[in-house]
């Protein structure tokens, strides 16, 4: 009866220990159900009926952008570093898994021993110690195998596996950022090149205006004030060019570094201007629930929770005994050639049990550390989810509103072009009329010498031309200034629409599916 009671008590203790380990912290995040729709009721140019395309950069139909992205995925240093960390995590998981299996080793030794041994002298009936020297050669095997009764090794492997998944998701997150950075920098480059073309075209127009104004001033049909205003307008536009060229160079340098090359490596390839990538008419974005399943940073945070929970369980297993099977076998001899004989064979085998009695609070503190880390991963997961939703909502709003701004600027540019053409025609008409009037007035002046003296007539004509010429020239300058300003704003808006869509694709977390790790 006593033996049965002891066995029952042992089973009860083991059962309770197992319950403590099984009902540990949750291995997955406990989050509230995500919203089924986005905050805004509708967004322009997006659709929630389908999830986003994995290879979203193809929607721009820009071959140069596609080539740059593929080269970036192949050569980017940050991505290669993330891939190396995945390899590291996989190797660490192999180390943890090795604890499931017995370890076997070989031991060899060769020693020269000198000892003092007692020797009995029968003649004197006494014993005396005499030095004895001998050799000791040993060859054997030893093994140890821990029986994972309380799940310490099992949970270590679970934590290592979670670290592998976390490293893989980190690589995917780096890939998502890389794709967006290449596309954004490329769009910025094309936008700056477009703005430079607009500025250079306006510079040519303003140079013609300066030449025309100087010609009119030489003919007495304009004032030096008109010339100064035209030159000032030209220099203002010229001042924009250096900053645009600097921005173009910086964009090329950024793309080159993202592709793992020196900053100036792509200058010859990208210095020729090309259109800003055109956004598709409709972009599929899916639902918020799909977003949380797709974004690598959210998935990584979830895996970190699983790893932290496994570490807590592994730390709790240190409270309980460790069962190890030990064994050794070999051969020992005093002469090296005697190792071939079986006289010196030896072996040992049996279980070993170690139970911590007093560790100075080390185990308890380690469990507290792992619990604190698990709580941190829970908070980090919730923060990551909220930040991802915020980033996506902002990207949706920015993309929708920038499209409306772009359309309004296009309408403004069209009106400015019409106004500019009308103003130019009117100014030419008035100038021609003024020239004709001036010519005819000279003939009229000659015919009316009896009524008005020649100097008085010339003075009146100069005042009249000054007054009319001043008003016409200001209208031309205003029309030029408005047209250039709105054309530049339109180029910025076109670039912003594309970069906002790229930010939306980044926020949605897509793109990593197209480049699986080898």
XYZ file of C-alpha atoms in Angstrom:
518
model
C 0.000 0.000 0.000
C 2.799 2.416 0.848
C 4.466 1.780 -2.517
C 1.179 2.441 -4.319
C 0.689 5.685 -2.404
C 4.189 6.846 -3.260
C 3.651 6.037 -6.922
C 0.342 7.900 -6.882
C 1.975 10.916 -5.250
C 4.723 10.958 -7.874
C 2.144 10.777 -10.681
C 0.166 13.624 -9.098
C 3.248 15.834 -8.859
C 4.185 15.133 -12.475
C 0.618 15.844 -13.606
C 0.537 19.198 -11.790
C 3.931 20.108 -13.243
C 2.642 19.310 -16.694
C -0.399 21.517 -16.145
C 1.826 24.402 -15.094
C 3.822 24.058 -18.296
C 0.882 23.480 -20.631
C -1.202 26.387 -19.390
C 1.490 28.978 -19.911
C 1.107 32.281 -21.734
C -0.692 32.400 -25.043
C 1.538 31.806 -28.040
C -0.480 34.072 -30.299
C -1.655 37.624 -29.965
C -5.046 38.218 -28.377
C -6.309 41.201 -30.346
C -9.684 42.703 -30.883
C -11.451 41.915 -34.095
C -10.212 44.267 -36.764
C -12.573 46.615 -38.521
C -14.284 45.214 -41.579
C -14.075 48.451 -43.582
C -11.810 51.466 -43.811
C -12.547 54.623 -41.853
C -13.689 56.644 -44.870
C -16.746 55.426 -46.727
C -15.202 55.789 -50.159
C -11.876 56.625 -51.748
C -11.280 57.823 -55.246
C -9.389 55.429 -57.494
C -9.343 52.455 -55.076
C -11.397 49.289 -54.730
C -11.873 47.110 -51.642
C -13.380 44.184 -53.548
C -10.014 42.567 -54.313
C -6.696 42.322 -52.445
C -3.763 44.361 -53.799
C -1.615 42.951 -56.556
C 1.581 41.254 -55.417
C 3.669 42.795 -58.220
C 2.102 46.245 -57.870
C 4.973 48.026 -59.685
C 3.813 46.461 -62.965
C 0.619 48.532 -62.731
C 2.681 51.614 -63.722
C 3.696 49.942 -67.026
C 7.192 51.412 -66.748
C 9.867 48.999 -67.976
C 12.716 51.008 -66.497
C 11.097 50.926 -63.038
C 10.576 47.159 -63.304
C 14.221 46.613 -64.239
C 15.417 48.769 -61.363
C 13.270 46.877 -58.868
C 14.557 43.488 -60.000
C 18.155 44.695 -59.802
C 17.508 46.149 -56.370
C 16.064 42.872 -55.064
C 19.123 41.038 -56.358
C 21.795 43.449 -55.067
C 20.480 45.559 -52.174
C 22.760 45.249 -49.158
C 20.063 45.667 -46.502
C 18.089 42.839 -48.069
C 21.162 40.612 -48.215
C 21.833 41.378 -44.551
C 18.268 40.395 -43.639
C 18.670 37.151 -45.609
C 21.889 36.384 -43.716
C 19.996 36.856 -40.446
C 17.453 34.304 -41.634
C 20.295 31.842 -42.189
C 21.573 32.616 -38.703
C 18.154 31.955 -37.161
C 17.838 28.658 -39.018
C 21.252 27.557 -37.784
C 20.290 28.498 -34.213
C 17.151 26.380 -34.562
C 19.377 23.456 -35.561
C 21.382 23.972 -32.384
C 18.196 23.874 -30.298
C 16.904 20.749 -32.065
C 20.137 18.898 -31.379
C 19.161 18.680 -27.694
C 16.436 16.167 -28.639
C 19.091 13.572 -29.486
C 21.812 11.869 -27.460
C 25.323 13.189 -27.628
C 28.113 10.679 -28.186
C 31.800 11.441 -27.903
C 35.157 9.719 -28.003
C 37.750 10.138 -25.275
C 41.386 9.117 -25.421
C 44.142 9.696 -22.918
C 47.755 8.699 -22.311
C 49.248 9.343 -18.873
C 52.433 8.601 -16.982
C 51.606 8.113 -13.284
C 53.900 8.134 -10.272
C 52.420 6.924 -7.009
C 53.657 5.822 -3.593
C 52.212 2.483 -2.653
C 52.607 0.568 0.624
C 54.825 -2.540 0.419
C 54.812 -5.108 3.295
C 58.190 -6.436 4.451
C 57.650 -9.873 6.041
C 61.086 -9.951 7.581
C 60.455 -6.892 9.669
C 56.686 -7.308 9.729
C 56.310 -3.657 8.707
C 55.024 -1.758 5.695
C 56.832 0.948 3.819
C 55.849 3.249 0.955
C 57.766 2.890 -2.290
C 57.395 4.974 -5.486
C 55.855 3.178 -8.439
C 55.663 4.551 -11.997
C 53.326 3.191 -14.638
C 51.578 4.161 -17.873
C 47.827 4.511 -18.287
C 46.364 4.357 -21.800
C 42.595 4.738 -22.207
C 40.228 4.716 -25.170
C 36.472 4.960 -24.767
C 33.092 6.388 -25.657
C 30.734 8.426 -23.516
C 27.152 9.490 -24.170
C 24.418 11.534 -22.532
C 20.751 11.906 -23.400
C 18.398 14.258 -21.600
C 14.817 12.985 -21.470
C 12.593 16.017 -22.097
C 9.959 15.230 -19.479
C 8.869 18.792 -18.708
C 9.230 20.309 -22.173
C 12.285 22.516 -21.711
C 13.932 21.356 -24.926
C 10.635 21.280 -26.784
C 9.895 24.892 -25.898
C 13.437 25.955 -26.735
C 12.871 24.521 -30.213
C 9.508 26.297 -30.461
C 11.172 29.587 -29.540
C 13.929 29.001 -32.092
C 11.348 28.170 -34.775
C 9.459 31.368 -33.933
C 12.729 33.287 -34.281
C 13.188 31.783 -37.746
C 9.715 32.900 -38.792
C 10.346 36.326 -37.285
C 13.614 36.658 -39.240
C 11.838 35.633 -42.434
C 9.114 38.229 -41.838
C 11.796 40.825 -41.113
C 13.375 40.066 -44.485
C 9.975 40.495 -46.133
C 9.492 43.797 -44.320
C 12.884 45.007 -45.578
C 11.834 43.905 -49.065
C 8.543 45.852 -48.862
C 10.417 48.999 -47.795
C 13.008 48.477 -50.542
C 10.383 48.144 -53.286
C 8.643 51.319 -52.114
C 11.911 53.251 -51.780
C 13.052 52.383 -55.299
C 9.667 53.266 -56.810
C 9.371 56.514 -54.809
C 12.900 57.654 -55.668
C 12.325 56.821 -59.341
C 9.038 58.770 -59.373
C 10.689 61.725 -57.643
C 13.441 61.638 -60.275
C 10.969 61.723 -63.162
C 9.016 64.477 -61.418
C 12.110 66.650 -60.967
C 13.064 66.074 -64.610
C 9.577 67.131 -65.715
C 9.770 70.278 -63.599
C 13.208 71.034 -65.096
C 11.788 70.720 -68.622
C 8.951 73.093 -67.725
C 11.404 75.576 -66.223
C 13.705 75.448 -69.269
C 10.759 75.916 -71.624
C 9.633 78.945 -69.650
C 13.179 80.289 -69.648
C 13.202 80.179 -73.449
C 9.848 81.956 -73.553
C 10.999 84.594 -71.070
C 14.237 85.129 -73.008
C 12.120 85.864 -76.088
C 10.067 88.240 -73.982
C 13.208 90.028 -72.767
C 14.477 90.331 -76.353
C 11.128 91.649 -77.543
C 10.924 94.126 -74.662
C 14.419 95.452 -75.349
C 13.538 95.834 -79.023
C 10.382 97.752 -78.173
C 12.293 99.872 -75.675
C 14.858 100.715 -78.360
C 12.003 101.718 -80.640
C 10.518 103.858 -77.915
C 7.481 101.578 -77.480
C 8.443 100.339 -73.968
C 10.242 101.683 -70.944
C 13.328 100.545 -69.067
C 10.973 99.498 -66.293
C 9.438 96.962 -68.666
C 12.899 95.621 -69.484
C 13.831 95.326 -65.774
C 10.645 93.440 -64.991
C 11.199 91.000 -67.855
C 14.816 90.378 -66.807
C 13.776 89.886 -63.160
C 11.165 87.329 -64.205
C 13.793 85.483 -66.269
C 16.330 85.402 -63.416
C 13.675 84.150 -60.976
C 12.959 81.183 -63.213
C 16.690 80.589 -63.761
C 17.136 80.409 -59.972
C 14.902 77.331 -59.833
C 17.115 75.295 -62.167
C 20.085 74.624 -59.800
C 17.849 73.225 -57.046
C 16.079 70.970 -59.555
C 19.396 69.692 -60.920
C 20.566 68.977 -57.371
C 17.357 67.072 -56.639
C 17.788 65.042 -59.847
C 21.357 64.115 -58.901
C 20.308 63.182 -55.351
C 17.522 60.940 -56.685
C 19.916 59.135 -59.028
C 22.400 58.680 -56.200
C 19.692 57.267 -53.944
C 18.528 54.764 -56.568
C 22.124 53.672 -57.193
C 22.750 52.985 -53.507
C 19.451 51.106 -53.198
C 20.680 48.889 -56.037
C 23.919 48.196 -54.166
C 26.087 50.373 -56.437
C 28.140 53.537 -56.110
C 26.101 56.788 -56.103
C 27.114 57.879 -59.624
C 26.772 54.433 -61.225
C 23.369 55.111 -62.856
C 23.894 58.678 -64.086
C 24.230 57.711 -67.752
C 21.249 55.384 -67.524
C 18.834 57.752 -65.781
C 19.928 61.235 -66.837
C 17.594 61.177 -69.864
C 14.174 62.379 -68.790
C 11.102 60.166 -69.050
C 7.443 60.598 -68.056
C 6.326 60.275 -64.454
C 4.859 56.757 -63.955
C 1.118 56.939 -64.617
C -1.149 55.535 -61.909
C -3.815 52.967 -62.906
C -7.471 54.046 -62.993
C -8.351 51.807 -60.039
C -6.187 50.243 -57.338
C -7.332 47.160 -55.370
C -6.587 47.539 -51.638
C -8.634 44.795 -49.956
C -9.952 45.030 -46.388
C -8.266 45.834 -43.041
C -8.498 42.179 -42.004
C -6.474 41.238 -45.083
C -3.939 43.928 -44.212
C -3.092 42.357 -40.838
C -2.539 38.970 -42.460
C -0.344 40.399 -45.222
C 1.913 43.005 -43.612
C 5.263 41.452 -42.649
C 5.773 43.701 -39.619
C 2.449 42.559 -38.099
C 3.246 38.917 -38.837
C 6.713 39.372 -37.324
C 5.239 40.820 -34.132
C 2.899 37.824 -33.898
C 5.825 35.399 -34.250
C 7.730 37.287 -31.581
C 4.822 36.675 -29.193
C 4.992 32.950 -29.939
C 8.734 32.884 -29.304
C 8.439 34.816 -26.051
C 5.679 32.485 -24.811
C 7.833 29.440 -25.555
C 10.744 31.018 -23.670
C 8.489 31.494 -20.628
C 7.561 27.805 -20.653
C 11.186 26.773 -21.102
C 12.184 28.960 -18.142
C 9.469 27.413 -15.959
C 10.753 23.942 -16.782
C 13.920 24.752 -14.813
C 11.859 24.434 -11.624
C 11.581 20.683 -12.186
C 14.023 17.768 -12.310
C 16.152 16.966 -15.335
C 16.413 13.312 -16.278
C 19.535 12.258 -18.152
C 20.691 8.844 -19.331
C 24.473 8.527 -19.044
C 26.726 5.840 -20.447
C 30.376 5.188 -21.114
C 32.450 2.241 -22.388
C 36.094 1.755 -23.286
C 39.369 -0.046 -22.802
C 42.258 0.687 -20.470
C 45.841 -0.671 -20.346
C 49.254 0.118 -18.957
C 50.930 -0.595 -22.295
C 49.823 0.806 -25.600
C 49.810 -2.559 -27.359
C 47.637 -4.016 -24.606
C 44.676 -1.877 -25.768
C 43.968 -4.612 -28.297
C 43.261 -7.041 -25.465
C 39.905 -7.284 -23.747
C 41.314 -7.471 -20.246
C 40.949 -3.750 -19.711
C 37.366 -3.345 -20.875
C 35.061 -1.141 -18.778
C 31.567 0.339 -19.068
C 29.084 2.344 -17.047
C 25.399 3.115 -17.676
C 22.538 4.567 -15.687
C 20.173 7.481 -15.179
C 20.982 10.797 -13.545
C 18.454 13.151 -11.968
C 19.229 16.763 -11.085
C 16.785 18.899 -9.134
C 17.486 22.539 -8.224
C 17.140 23.055 -4.477
C 18.603 26.517 -4.004
C 19.660 28.820 -6.848
C 19.507 32.188 -5.136
C 16.373 33.184 -7.067
C 17.975 32.643 -10.487
C 15.145 30.495 -11.880
C 12.416 32.715 -10.466
C 14.096 35.826 -11.855
C 14.577 34.199 -15.255
C 10.869 33.323 -15.383
C 10.034 36.928 -14.469
C 12.348 38.187 -17.232
C 10.712 35.963 -19.844
C 7.230 36.972 -18.682
C 8.153 40.644 -18.962
C 9.485 40.074 -22.486
C 6.299 38.249 -23.432
C 4.207 41.198 -22.198
C 6.396 43.549 -24.242
C 5.751 41.533 -27.390
C 2.000 41.740 -26.744
C 2.176 45.526 -26.452
C 4.452 45.760 -29.480
C 2.006 43.707 -31.535
C -0.914 45.985 -30.642
C 1.189 49.049 -31.449
C 2.260 47.557 -34.780
C -1.344 46.813 -35.727
C -2.500 50.352 -34.915
C 0.442 51.931 -36.736
C -0.164 49.790 -39.819
C -3.836 50.766 -39.901
C -2.930 54.434 -39.430
C -0.315 54.340 -42.196
C -2.734 52.690 -44.621
C -5.606 55.053 -43.801
C -3.334 58.076 -44.322
C -2.044 56.669 -47.594
C -5.597 56.113 -48.845
C -6.640 59.672 -47.964
C -3.490 61.246 -49.452
C -3.799 59.279 -52.685
C -7.490 60.146 -53.103
C -7.091 63.852 -52.305
C -3.982 64.298 -54.450
C -5.846 62.997 -57.483
C -8.482 65.702 -57.019
C -5.763 68.335 -56.597
C -4.046 67.120 -59.772
C -7.287 67.397 -61.776
C -7.918 70.921 -60.541
C -4.368 71.945 -61.431
C -4.770 70.453 -64.893
C -7.880 72.583 -65.373
C -6.025 75.646 -64.090
C -3.112 75.032 -66.477
C -5.518 74.681 -69.402
C -7.176 77.974 -68.502
C -3.792 79.647 -68.083
C -2.672 78.418 -71.485
C -5.806 79.842 -73.085
C -5.400 83.090 -71.150
C -1.721 83.293 -72.108
C -2.439 82.773 -75.798
C -5.245 85.316 -75.669
C -3.061 87.826 -73.851
C -0.214 87.380 -76.331
C -2.540 87.838 -79.296
C -4.125 90.921 -77.735
C -0.734 92.406 -76.923
C 0.485 91.765 -80.470
C -2.721 93.260 -81.829
C -2.407 96.350 -79.660
C 1.293 96.681 -80.518
C 0.581 96.448 -84.240
C -2.219 98.962 -83.840
C 0.085 101.224 -81.887
C 2.742 100.987 -84.572
C 0.214 101.717 -87.299
C -1.277 104.536 -85.277
C 2.143 105.902 -84.552
C 3.082 105.821 -88.226
C -0.164 107.380 -89.313
C 0.044 109.907 -86.541
C 3.346 111.113 -87.897
C 1.711 111.722 -91.250
C -1.179 113.372 -89.492
C 1.312 115.466 -87.499
C 2.881 116.732 -90.715
C -0.547 117.616 -92.064
C -1.596 119.395 -88.879
C 1.423 121.616 -88.387
C -0.794 124.618 -88.529
C -2.819 123.434 -85.532
C -0.199 121.865 -83.211
C 3.547 122.229 -83.126
C 5.764 119.200 -83.842
C 7.166 118.881 -80.309
C 3.791 119.041 -78.661
C 2.442 116.324 -80.970
C 5.462 113.984 -80.287
C 5.084 114.479 -76.521
C 1.419 113.561 -76.593
C 2.136 110.485 -78.728
C 4.933 109.317 -76.347
C 2.666 109.616 -73.332
C -0.087 107.739 -75.081
C 2.222 104.896 -76.135
C 3.783 104.700 -72.655
C 0.414 104.400 -71.015
C -0.901 101.749 -73.383
C 2.390 99.840 -73.631
C 2.828 99.611 -69.839
C -0.568 97.955 -69.297
C -0.064 95.414 -72.116
C 3.360 94.330 -70.895
C 2.222 93.721 -67.322
C -0.575 91.507 -68.608
C 1.906 89.410 -70.589
C 4.197 89.043 -67.571
C 1.299 88.069 -65.301
C 0.104 85.485 -67.800
C 3.604 84.003 -68.110
C 4.029 83.889 -64.341
C 0.676 82.197 -63.755
C 1.253 79.631 -66.493
C 4.700 78.648 -65.237
C 3.541 78.483 -61.625
C 0.601 76.245 -62.399
C 2.622 74.023 -64.743
C 5.184 73.523 -61.971
C 2.454 72.776 -59.413
C 0.906 70.291 -61.827
C 4.225 68.495 -62.254
C 4.601 68.317 -58.477
C 1.062 67.001 -58.118
C 1.556 64.337 -60.785
C 4.639 63.165 -58.921
C 2.790 63.313 -55.598
C -0.060 61.166 -56.951
C 2.432 58.483 -57.984
C 4.450 58.634 -54.750
C 1.246 58.557 -52.669
C 0.166 55.419 -54.507
C 3.589 53.895 -53.826
C 3.172 54.778 -50.136
C -0.229 53.080 -50.226
C 1.278 49.935 -51.738
C 3.958 49.991 -49.023
C 1.349 50.431 -46.295
C -0.623 47.498 -47.681
C 2.493 45.348 -47.253
C 2.408 43.690 -50.655
C 5.192 42.789 -53.023
C 7.221 40.332 -50.953
C 5.239 37.389 -52.368
C 6.874 37.927 -55.773
C 10.401 37.419 -54.412
C 10.512 34.312 -52.168
C 13.788 33.658 -50.408
C 15.872 30.929 -51.956
